[in-house]
């Protein structure tokens, strides 16, 4: 028996009804990146497993249990479907020596893969847009990246996302904090869950990121990393905050914001919403000054963020803020078979002039073709009928805004097409 083949669980097909929103979203993203001088980078979807183990950190959700890893059947190389793209962008920057003449501002978009329990806003193949500024050390670039995200929300008309901000300091400050954290959690060992106990000595900071509600009171009382910050870290954090305030951006300092990846230092942030349940983080990022050296490059500072495309579109969908799918300008009806070749030619002329033309194929009566024209959403039908054809003309009928003169069907000369383009509202050919 043939079993039905379906998509892999947690991996979604994007059908035309949705992909229109995705195309619109991607166009906004491209405009945003251009507005800030960020340039696109495209890296492979598969990378050596070691890149993520080294880049993301061994004791993280991603590396411990979420990666799609396999060995290349041909040469035995350990490979992984990318669960995120920062490590790969850094790998590419090192491999191609991109930083040789100074800092680089880069952006990417594409699918990421994590073996998680699928639910709304959490999939096994999902999509991110990310921006990475490599080679810049100051709080100015942190602020730039954050304000860039705000601009995107504005361009999209996305409401109700707010910024949470924290400073993770530098490794020595984290080390001091780590010792205090371990001591604190050891005093409350009986309250920890299995995950937290396992992480207590390997990565206690991550306990602060736990989503277990039972742990929240304990986490609230934990020693704050902010108390361990030295003068330089403080100055950096103050710099970011001052720039955000000057730009009129409200934010909340959340000392328990630690992020799920190991590589962050100093600034970390999340854009969050209350409208996606437990999947409330729409965009997350921060500074990762140690990562480039960790992956084998010449030490250089870096900062970036990644947003979840599905989550952003889900929010926009809730607000009815997604644009309708784009309909063709013209549906071309062929009610007189001898006109077929000229119909093809006209369709090409109109397209060359920037018009979207859906040409009827497969024959059928005038009535059934007009039904299809209507259902297509096109603004106009262009009809090749026997009478018009004999007179060297074509009939133009408005299908939508059926008010005033445009409502009537009118006959227009086939040659030259200028008059037709004018009636269609298309600029001179
Ligand atoms: P979460 O805490 O929700 O698991 P994360 O900290 O693992 O998120 P990041 O690795 O920082 O997420 O990825 C950046 C963004 O990518 C997230 O804020 C979210 O919007 C999106 N994202 C992460 N994992 C998924 C997923 N499995 N499905 C859909 N979107 C995701
Ligand atoms: Mg996660």
CSV table of C-alpha atoms and ligand atoms in Angstrom, one decimal:
chain,number,residue,atom,x,y,z
A,1,UNK,CA,0.0,0.0,0.0
A,2,UNK,CA,1.2,3.5,-0.8
A,3,UNK,CA,1.3,5.6,2.3
A,4,UNK,CA,0.5,9.3,1.9
A,5,UNK,CA,3.6,11.5,1.9
A,6,UNK,CA,3.3,14.6,4.0
A,7,UNK,CA,5.7,17.4,5.0
A,8,UNK,CA,8.0,16.7,7.9
A,9,UNK,CA,6.3,17.6,11.2
A,10,UNK,CA,7.0,21.2,12.2
A,11,UNK,CA,8.0,22.1,8.7
A,12,UNK,CA,5.5,24.2,6.8
A,13,UNK,CA,4.5,24.6,3.2
A,14,UNK,CA,4.0,28.3,2.3
A,15,UNK,CA,1.1,28.4,-0.1
A,16,UNK,CA,0.3,31.3,-2.4
A,17,UNK,CA,-2.3,32.8,0.0
A,18,UNK,CA,0.4,33.3,2.6
A,19,UNK,CA,3.5,33.8,0.4
A,20,UNK,CA,2.1,37.2,-0.7
A,21,UNK,CA,2.6,38.4,2.9
A,22,UNK,CA,6.0,36.9,3.0
A,23,UNK,CA,7.1,38.7,-0.2
A,24,UNK,CA,5.7,42.0,1.1
A,25,UNK,CA,7.6,41.4,4.4
A,26,UNK,CA,10.8,40.6,2.6
A,27,UNK,CA,10.5,43.7,0.5
A,28,UNK,CA,10.2,45.8,3.7
A,29,UNK,CA,13.3,44.1,5.1
A,30,UNK,CA,15.3,44.8,2.0
A,31,UNK,CA,14.3,48.4,2.1
A,32,UNK,CA,15.2,48.6,5.9
A,33,UNK,CA,18.7,47.1,5.4
A,34,UNK,CA,19.4,49.4,2.5
A,35,UNK,CA,18.3,52.4,4.6
A,36,UNK,CA,21.0,51.5,7.2
A,37,UNK,CA,23.7,50.4,4.8
A,38,UNK,CA,23.6,46.7,5.7
A,39,UNK,CA,24.6,44.3,2.9
A,40,UNK,CA,23.2,40.9,2.2
A,41,UNK,CA,25.2,37.7,2.8
A,42,UNK,CA,24.0,34.2,1.9
A,43,UNK,CA,25.7,31.2,3.5
A,44,UNK,CA,25.0,27.5,3.1
A,45,UNK,CA,22.1,25.8,5.0
A,46,UNK,CA,24.5,23.0,6.0
A,47,UNK,CA,27.6,23.7,8.0
A,48,UNK,CA,30.2,21.5,9.9
A,49,UNK,CA,28.6,20.5,13.2
A,50,UNK,CA,31.7,21.7,15.0
A,51,UNK,CA,30.9,25.3,13.9
A,52,UNK,CA,27.7,25.3,16.1
A,53,UNK,CA,29.2,23.3,18.9
A,54,UNK,CA,32.0,25.8,19.2
A,55,UNK,CA,30.0,28.9,18.3
A,56,UNK,CA,26.8,28.4,20.2
A,57,UNK,CA,28.2,26.5,23.2
A,58,UNK,CA,27.9,22.9,24.3
A,59,UNK,CA,25.5,23.5,27.2
A,60,UNK,CA,22.7,25.2,25.3
A,61,UNK,CA,19.3,24.0,24.3
A,62,UNK,CA,20.2,24.2,20.7
A,63,UNK,CA,23.4,22.2,20.8
A,64,UNK,CA,22.2,19.8,23.5
A,65,UNK,CA,18.9,18.7,21.9
A,66,UNK,CA,17.7,20.8,19.0
A,67,UNK,CA,20.2,20.3,16.1
A,68,UNK,CA,19.5,18.2,13.0
A,69,UNK,CA,22.9,16.6,12.7
A,70,UNK,CA,24.0,13.8,10.4
A,71,UNK,CA,27.1,12.4,8.9
A,72,UNK,CA,27.7,12.9,5.2
A,73,UNK,CA,27.2,9.4,3.9
A,74,UNK,CA,29.9,9.9,1.3
A,75,UNK,CA,32.8,11.1,3.4
A,76,UNK,CA,31.7,10.7,7.0
A,77,UNK,CA,31.9,14.5,7.8
A,78,UNK,CA,29.7,15.6,10.7
A,79,UNK,CA,27.2,18.1,9.4
A,80,UNK,CA,24.3,20.1,10.8
A,81,UNK,CA,21.3,22.0,9.3
A,82,UNK,CA,21.9,25.5,10.6
A,83,UNK,CA,19.9,26.2,13.8
A,84,UNK,CA,20.8,29.9,13.6
A,85,UNK,CA,23.0,32.0,11.3
A,86,UNK,CA,25.4,34.1,13.4
A,87,UNK,CA,28.0,31.4,13.6
A,88,UNK,CA,27.9,30.9,9.9
A,89,UNK,CA,28.1,34.6,9.1
A,90,UNK,CA,31.2,34.8,11.3
A,91,UNK,CA,32.7,31.7,9.7
A,92,UNK,CA,32.2,33.3,6.3
A,93,UNK,CA,33.6,36.6,7.4
A,94,UNK,CA,36.8,34.9,8.7
A,95,UNK,CA,37.1,32.6,5.7
A,96,UNK,CA,36.9,35.4,3.2
A,97,UNK,CA,38.8,37.9,5.4
A,98,UNK,CA,35.9,40.4,5.2
A,99,UNK,CA,37.1,42.5,8.0
A,100,UNK,CA,40.5,43.2,6.5
A,101,UNK,CA,39.6,46.9,5.8
A,102,UNK,CA,37.4,47.6,8.7
A,103,UNK,CA,34.0,46.8,10.1
A,104,UNK,CA,31.2,45.3,8.0
A,105,UNK,CA,27.4,45.5,8.3
A,106,UNK,CA,25.7,42.4,7.1
A,107,UNK,CA,22.2,40.9,6.9
A,108,UNK,CA,20.7,37.6,6.0
A,109,UNK,CA,17.4,35.8,5.8
A,110,UNK,CA,16.5,32.2,5.3
A,111,UNK,CA,15.3,29.0,7.0
A,112,UNK,CA,16.8,27.7,10.2
A,113,UNK,CA,16.2,24.2,11.7
A,114,UNK,CA,15.7,23.2,15.3
A,115,UNK,CA,14.2,19.9,16.6
A,116,UNK,CA,11.7,21.5,19.0
A,117,UNK,CA,8.1,20.6,19.9
A,118,UNK,CA,6.0,22.3,17.2
A,119,UNK,CA,3.4,24.8,18.4
A,120,UNK,CA,2.2,28.2,17.3
A,121,UNK,CA,5.3,30.4,16.7
A,122,UNK,CA,7.6,27.4,17.2
A,123,UNK,CA,8.5,25.2,14.3
A,124,UNK,CA,11.3,22.8,13.2
A,125,UNK,CA,11.9,24.7,10.1
A,126,UNK,CA,11.4,28.4,10.7
A,127,UNK,CA,12.8,31.6,9.2
A,128,UNK,CA,14.9,34.4,10.5
A,129,UNK,CA,16.0,37.8,9.3
A,130,UNK,CA,19.3,38.8,11.0
A,131,UNK,CA,21.6,41.8,11.1
A,132,UNK,CA,25.2,41.5,12.2
A,133,UNK,CA,27.6,44.4,12.6
A,134,UNK,CA,31.1,42.9,12.7
A,135,UNK,CA,34.2,44.9,13.8
A,136,UNK,CA,32.5,47.7,15.8
A,137,UNK,CA,33.1,48.0,19.5
A,138,UNK,CA,31.1,51.0,20.7
A,139,UNK,CA,27.6,51.3,22.2
A,140,UNK,CA,26.7,53.4,19.1
A,141,UNK,CA,26.4,50.3,16.9
A,142,UNK,CA,24.3,48.5,19.6
A,143,UNK,CA,21.9,51.4,19.5
A,144,UNK,CA,21.9,51.5,15.7
A,145,UNK,CA,20.9,47.8,15.6
A,146,UNK,CA,18.1,48.3,18.1
A,147,UNK,CA,16.7,51.4,16.4
A,148,UNK,CA,16.8,49.5,13.1
A,149,UNK,CA,14.5,46.9,14.6
A,150,UNK,CA,12.2,49.7,15.8
A,151,UNK,CA,12.1,51.2,12.3
A,152,UNK,CA,11.1,47.8,10.9
A,153,UNK,CA,8.2,47.6,13.3
A,154,UNK,CA,7.1,51.0,12.1
A,155,UNK,CA,7.4,50.1,8.5
A,156,UNK,CA,5.4,47.0,9.0
A,157,UNK,CA,2.8,48.7,11.2
A,158,UNK,CA,3.6,46.2,14.1
A,159,UNK,CA,2.2,47.4,17.4
A,160,UNK,CA,2.8,46.1,20.9
A,161,UNK,CA,6.3,44.9,20.8
A,162,UNK,CA,8.5,46.3,23.6
A,163,UNK,CA,12.2,46.3,24.2
A,164,UNK,CA,13.9,44.5,27.1
A,165,UNK,CA,17.5,45.3,27.7
A,166,UNK,CA,20.3,43.9,29.8
A,167,UNK,CA,24.1,44.0,30.2
A,168,UNK,CA,25.9,40.7,30.6
A,169,UNK,CA,29.3,42.4,31.3
A,170,UNK,CA,32.5,40.7,30.4
A,171,UNK,CA,33.7,37.2,31.1
A,172,UNK,CA,35.5,38.1,34.4
A,173,UNK,CA,32.4,39.8,35.7
A,174,UNK,CA,30.3,36.9,34.6
A,175,UNK,CA,32.7,34.6,36.4
A,176,UNK,CA,32.3,36.5,39.7
A,177,UNK,CA,28.5,36.5,39.2
A,178,UNK,CA,28.6,32.8,38.3
A,179,UNK,CA,30.2,31.9,41.6
A,180,UNK,CA,27.6,33.9,43.5
A,181,UNK,CA,24.8,32.3,41.5
A,182,UNK,CA,26.0,28.8,42.1
A,183,UNK,CA,26.3,29.5,45.8
A,184,UNK,CA,22.7,30.9,45.8
A,185,UNK,CA,21.2,28.0,43.9
A,186,UNK,CA,23.1,25.5,46.0
A,187,UNK,CA,21.4,27.0,49.0
A,188,UNK,CA,18.0,26.3,47.3
A,189,UNK,CA,18.9,23.0,45.7
A,190,UNK,CA,15.5,21.4,46.6
A,191,UNK,CA,13.6,24.0,44.6
A,192,UNK,CA,15.5,23.4,41.3
A,193,UNK,CA,14.1,21.2,38.5
A,194,UNK,CA,16.1,18.6,36.7
A,195,UNK,CA,17.2,21.0,33.9
A,196,UNK,CA,18.4,23.6,36.4
A,197,UNK,CA,20.3,21.0,38.5
A,198,UNK,CA,22.0,19.7,35.4
A,199,UNK,CA,23.1,23.2,34.5
A,200,UNK,CA,24.0,24.4,38.0
A,201,UNK,CA,27.7,23.8,37.5
A,202,UNK,CA,28.0,23.8,33.7
A,203,UNK,CA,26.0,26.9,32.9
A,204,UNK,CA,24.1,28.4,35.9
A,205,UNK,CA,23.4,31.7,34.0
A,206,UNK,CA,21.0,29.7,31.8
A,207,UNK,CA,18.9,28.8,34.8
A,208,UNK,CA,17.8,32.4,34.8
A,209,UNK,CA,16.4,31.8,31.3
A,210,UNK,CA,14.3,28.9,32.5
A,211,UNK,CA,10.7,28.9,31.3
A,212,UNK,CA,9.5,26.8,34.3
A,213,UNK,CA,7.0,29.0,36.2
A,214,UNK,CA,7.7,27.1,39.4
A,215,UNK,CA,11.3,28.4,39.3
A,216,UNK,CA,10.4,32.1,38.8
A,217,UNK,CA,10.3,33.2,42.5
A,218,UNK,CA,13.7,31.7,43.1
A,219,UNK,CA,15.0,33.3,39.9
A,220,UNK,CA,13.7,36.7,41.0
A,221,UNK,CA,15.7,36.5,44.2
A,222,UNK,CA,18.9,35.5,42.5
A,223,UNK,CA,22.0,37.7,42.6
A,224,UNK,CA,22.0,40.2,39.8
A,225,UNK,CA,24.8,40.4,37.3
A,226,UNK,CA,24.3,44.1,37.1
A,227,UNK,CA,25.8,44.4,40.6
A,228,UNK,CA,29.0,42.8,39.3
A,229,UNK,CA,29.6,45.2,36.4
A,230,UNK,CA,32.9,47.2,36.5
A,231,UNK,CA,33.3,50.7,35.2
A,232,UNK,CA,33.8,49.9,31.6
A,233,UNK,CA,30.8,47.6,31.2
A,234,UNK,CA,28.7,50.2,33.0
A,235,UNK,CA,29.9,52.9,30.7
A,236,UNK,CA,29.0,50.8,27.7
A,237,UNK,CA,25.5,50.1,29.1
A,238,UNK,CA,25.0,53.7,29.9
A,239,UNK,CA,26.0,54.7,26.4
A,240,UNK,CA,23.5,52.4,24.8
A,241,UNK,CA,20.7,53.5,27.1
A,242,UNK,CA,21.5,57.2,26.6
A,243,UNK,CA,21.3,56.8,22.8
A,244,UNK,CA,18.0,54.9,23.0
A,245,UNK,CA,16.5,57.5,25.3
A,246,UNK,CA,17.7,60.3,23.0
A,247,UNK,CA,15.9,58.5,20.2
A,248,UNK,CA,12.7,58.4,22.2
A,249,UNK,CA,12.7,54.7,22.6
A,250,UNK,CA,11.2,53.2,25.7
A,251,UNK,CA,12.8,50.1,27.2
A,252,UNK,CA,12.9,48.1,30.3
A,253,UNK,CA,16.1,46.9,31.9
A,254,UNK,CA,15.6,43.2,32.7
A,255,UNK,CA,18.5,41.9,34.8
A,256,UNK,CA,17.3,38.3,34.2
A,257,UNK,CA,17.5,38.5,30.4
A,258,UNK,CA,20.4,36.2,29.6
A,259,UNK,CA,19.6,34.8,26.1
A,260,UNK,CA,19.9,31.2,25.2
A,261,UNK,CA,23.2,31.3,23.4
A,262,UNK,CA,26.6,31.3,25.1
A,263,UNK,CA,28.4,33.9,23.0
A,264,UNK,CA,26.9,37.1,24.3
A,265,UNK,CA,28.6,39.8,26.3
A,266,UNK,CA,27.7,43.4,27.3
A,267,UNK,CA,24.5,44.4,25.6
A,268,UNK,CA,21.7,41.8,25.2
A,269,UNK,CA,18.1,42.6,24.2
A,270,UNK,CA,14.8,41.1,23.2
A,271,UNK,CA,11.8,42.6,21.5
A,272,UNK,CA,8.8,40.9,23.2
A,273,UNK,CA,5.0,40.7,23.0
A,274,UNK,CA,2.3,39.3,25.2
A,275,UNK,CA,0.3,38.2,22.2
A,276,UNK,CA,2.1,35.0,21.3
A,277,UNK,CA,1.9,33.0,24.5
A,278,UNK,CA,5.1,31.4,25.5
A,279,UNK,CA,6.6,32.3,22.1
A,280,UNK,CA,6.7,36.0,23.0
A,281,UNK,CA,10.2,36.9,21.8
A,282,UNK,CA,9.9,38.3,18.3
A,283,UNK,CA,13.5,39.5,17.9
A,284,UNK,CA,16.6,38.9,20.0
A,285,UNK,CA,20.2,39.8,19.9
A,286,UNK,CA,23.2,41.4,21.5
A,287,UNK,CA,26.9,41.9,21.5
A,288,UNK,CA,29.2,38.9,21.0
A,289,UNK,CA,32.8,40.2,21.1
A,290,UNK,CA,34.3,36.8,21.8
A,291,UNK,CA,32.7,34.8,19.0
A,292,UNK,CA,35.0,35.7,16.1
A,293,UNK,CA,38.1,34.6,18.0
A,294,UNK,CA,36.3,31.6,19.3
A,295,UNK,CA,35.6,30.5,15.7
A,296,UNK,CA,39.2,31.0,14.8
A,297,UNK,CA,39.4,34.6,13.5
A,298,UNK,CA,41.4,37.6,14.6
A,299,UNK,CA,39.7,39.0,17.6
A,300,UNK,CA,37.1,41.6,16.7
A,301,UNK,CA,34.0,42.9,18.4
A,302,UNK,CA,30.5,42.2,17.0
A,303,UNK,CA,26.8,42.8,17.6
A,304,UNK,CA,23.6,41.6,16.0
A,305,UNK,CA,20.1,40.4,16.2
A,306,UNK,CA,17.7,37.9,14.6
A,307,UNK,CA,14.0,38.0,14.3
A,308,UNK,CA,11.5,35.2,13.8
A,309,UNK,CA,9.6,35.8,10.6
A,310,UNK,CA,6.7,33.4,11.5
A,311,UNK,CA,6.2,35.2,14.8
A,312,UNK,CA,6.2,38.7,13.2
A,313,UNK,CA,3.8,37.6,10.5
A,314,UNK,CA,1.5,35.9,13.1
A,315,UNK,CA,1.3,39.2,15.0
A,316,UNK,CA,0.6,41.2,11.8
A,317,UNK,CA,-2.1,38.7,10.9
A,318,UNK,CA,-3.7,39.1,14.3
A,319,UNK,CA,-3.8,42.9,13.6
A,320,UNK,CA,-5.2,42.4,10.1
A,321,UNK,CA,-2.1,44.4,9.0
A,322,UNK,CA,-1.1,42.1,6.2
A,323,UNK,CA,-1.6,43.4,2.7
A,324,UNK,CA,-4.0,41.5,0.4
A,325,UNK,CA,-2.4,39.3,-2.3
A,326,UNK,CA,-1.6,41.2,-5.4
A,327,UNK,CA,-4.1,40.7,-8.3
A,328,UNK,CA,-3.2,41.0,-12.0
A,329,UNK,CA,-4.0,44.2,-13.7
A,330,UNK,CA,-5.5,42.6,-16.7
A,331,UNK,CA,-7.2,39.2,-17.5
A,332,UNK,CA,-7.0,38.5,-21.2
A,333,UNK,CA,-10.1,36.8,-22.6
A,334,UNK,CA,-10.0,35.1,-26.0
A,335,UNK,CA,-13.5,34.7,-27.4
A,336,UNK,CA,-12.3,34.6,-31.0
A,337,UNK,CA,-9.8,31.8,-31.8
A,338,UNK,CA,-8.1,33.5,-34.8
A,339,UNK,CA,-6.9,36.3,-32.5
A,340,UNK,CA,-4.8,33.9,-30.4
A,341,UNK,CA,-1.4,34.9,-31.8
A,342,UNK,CA,-2.1,38.6,-31.6
A,343,UNK,CA,-3.4,38.1,-28.0
A,344,UNK,CA,-0.1,36.6,-27.1
A,345,UNK,CA,1.7,39.5,-28.7
A,346,UNK,CA,-0.5,42.1,-26.9
A,347,UNK,CA,0.0,40.4,-23.6
A,348,UNK,CA,3.8,40.7,-24.1
A,349,UNK,CA,3.5,44.3,-25.1
A,350,UNK,CA,1.5,45.1,-21.9
A,351,UNK,CA,4.0,43.2,-19.7
A,352,UNK,CA,6.9,45.0,-21.2
A,353,UNK,CA,5.1,48.2,-20.2
A,354,UNK,CA,4.9,47.0,-16.6
A,355,UNK,CA,1.4,45.6,-16.6
A,356,UNK,CA,0.6,42.3,-14.9
A,357,UNK,CA,-1.4,40.2,-17.4
A,358,UNK,CA,-3.1,36.9,-16.7
A,359,UNK,CA,-3.8,35.3,-20.1
A,360,UNK,CA,-6.6,32.9,-20.3
A,361,UNK,CA,-5.6,29.4,-21.6
A,362,UNK,CA,-7.5,26.4,-22.5
A,363,UNK,CA,-10.4,27.9,-24.4
A,364,UNK,CA,-14.1,27.9,-23.2
A,365,UNK,CA,-17.1,30.1,-23.7
A,366,UNK,CA,-17.0,33.9,-23.2
A,367,UNK,CA,-19.1,33.5,-20.1
A,368,UNK,CA,-16.9,31.0,-18.4
A,369,UNK,CA,-13.8,33.0,-19.3
A,370,UNK,CA,-15.4,36.2,-17.9
A,371,UNK,CA,-16.1,34.3,-14.7
A,372,UNK,CA,-12.5,33.4,-14.4
A,373,UNK,CA,-11.5,37.0,-15.1
A,374,UNK,CA,-13.7,38.1,-12.2
A,375,UNK,CA,-12.4,35.5,-9.8
A,376,UNK,CA,-8.8,36.4,-10.7
A,377,UNK,CA,-9.2,39.8,-9.0
A,378,UNK,CA,-8.0,41.6,-12.1
A,379,UNK,CA,-9.0,45.2,-12.4
A,380,UNK,CA,-9.7,44.9,-16.2
A,381,UNK,CA,-10.7,42.3,-18.7
A,382,UNK,CA,-9.4,42.7,-22.2
A,383,UNK,CA,-11.6,40.7,-24.6
A,384,UNK,CA,-10.8,39.5,-28.1
A,385,UNK,CA,-14.2,39.1,-29.7
A,386,UNK,CA,-15.0,38.5,-33.4
A,387,UNK,CA,-16.5,42.0,-34.0
A,388,UNK,CA,-13.7,43.8,-32.4
A,389,UNK,CA,-11.1,41.6,-34.2
A,390,UNK,CA,-12.7,42.5,-37.5
A,391,UNK,CA,-12.3,46.2,-36.7
A,392,UNK,CA,-8.7,45.9,-35.4
A,393,UNK,CA,-9.9,46.5,-31.9
A,394,UNK,CA,-10.2,44.9,-28.5
A,395,UNK,CA,-12.8,45.3,-25.8
A,396,UNK,CA,-11.8,46.8,-22.4
A,397,UNK,CA,-14.0,46.1,-19.5
A,398,UNK,CA,-13.5,47.4,-15.9
A,399,UNK,CA,-14.1,44.6,-13.4
A,400,UNK,CA,-13.6,46.5,-10.2
A,401,UNK,CA,-14.3,50.1,-9.6
A,402,UNK,CA,-17.4,50.0,-11.7
A,403,UNK,CA,-18.3,53.6,-11.4
A,404,UNK,CA,-18.4,56.4,-14.0
A,405,UNK,CA,-17.1,56.0,-17.5
A,406,UNK,CA,-14.7,53.2,-16.8
A,407,UNK,CA,-17.7,51.0,-16.0
A,408,UNK,CA,-18.7,50.6,-19.6
A,409,UNK,CA,-17.2,48.2,-21.9
A,410,UNK,CA,-15.4,50.2,-24.6
A,411,UNK,CA,-13.5,49.3,-27.8
A,412,UNK,CA,-9.9,50.3,-28.1
A,413,UNK,CA,-7.6,50.1,-31.2
A,414,UNK,CA,-5.1,47.3,-31.0
A,415,UNK,CA,-2.5,49.4,-32.6
A,416,UNK,CA,-0.7,51.5,-31.3
A,417,UNK,CA,-1.1,50.3,-27.7
A,418,UNK,CA,-0.5,53.7,-26.2
A,419,UNK,CA,-4.3,54.4,-25.9
A,420,UNK,CA,-4.8,51.1,-24.3
A,421,UNK,CA,-2.0,51.7,-21.8
A,422,UNK,CA,-3.5,55.1,-20.9
A,423,UNK,CA,-6.9,53.6,-20.3
A,424,UNK,CA,-5.3,50.9,-18.1
A,425,UNK,CA,-3.6,53.6,-16.1
A,426,UNK,CA,-0.1,52.3,-17.1
A,427,UNK,CA,2.6,55.0,-17.7
A,428,UNK,CA,3.7,55.6,-21.3
A,429,UNK,CA,5.3,52.6,-22.8
B,1,LIG,P1,12.9,30.9,22.3
B,1,LIG,O1,13.3,31.4,23.7
B,1,LIG,O2,11.5,31.3,21.9
B,1,LIG,O3,13.1,29.4,22.1
B,1,LIG,P2,15.5,31.5,21.3
B,1,LIG,O4,16.1,32.2,22.3
B,1,LIG,O5,15.8,30.0,21.1
B,1,LIG,O6,13.9,31.7,21.3
B,1,LIG,P3,17.0,32.8,19.2
B,1,LIG,O7,17.9,31.7,19.0
B,1,LIG,O8,17.4,34.0,19.9
B,1,LIG,O9,15.6,32.2,19.9
B,1,LIG,O10,16.3,33.2,17.8
B,1,LIG,C1,15.9,34.5,17.5
B,1,LIG,C2,14.4,34.5,17.2
B,1,LIG,O11,14.1,33.4,16.2
B,1,LIG,C3,13.5,34.2,18.3
B,1,LIG,O12,13.3,35.4,19.1
B,1,LIG,C4,12.2,33.8,17.7
B,1,LIG,O13,11.5,34.9,17.2
B,1,LIG,C5,12.7,33.0,16.5
B,1,LIG,N1,12.7,31.6,16.8
B,1,LIG,C6,13.6,30.8,17.5
B,1,LIG,N2,13.3,29.5,17.5
B,1,LIG,C7,12.2,29.4,16.7
B,1,LIG,C8,11.3,28.3,16.3
B,1,LIG,N3,11.6,27.1,16.7
B,1,LIG,N4,10.2,28.6,15.5
B,1,LIG,C9,10.0,29.8,15.1
B,1,LIG,N5,10.7,30.9,15.5
B,1,LIG,C10,11.8,30.7,16.3
B,2,LIG,MG1,14.8,28.3,21.7
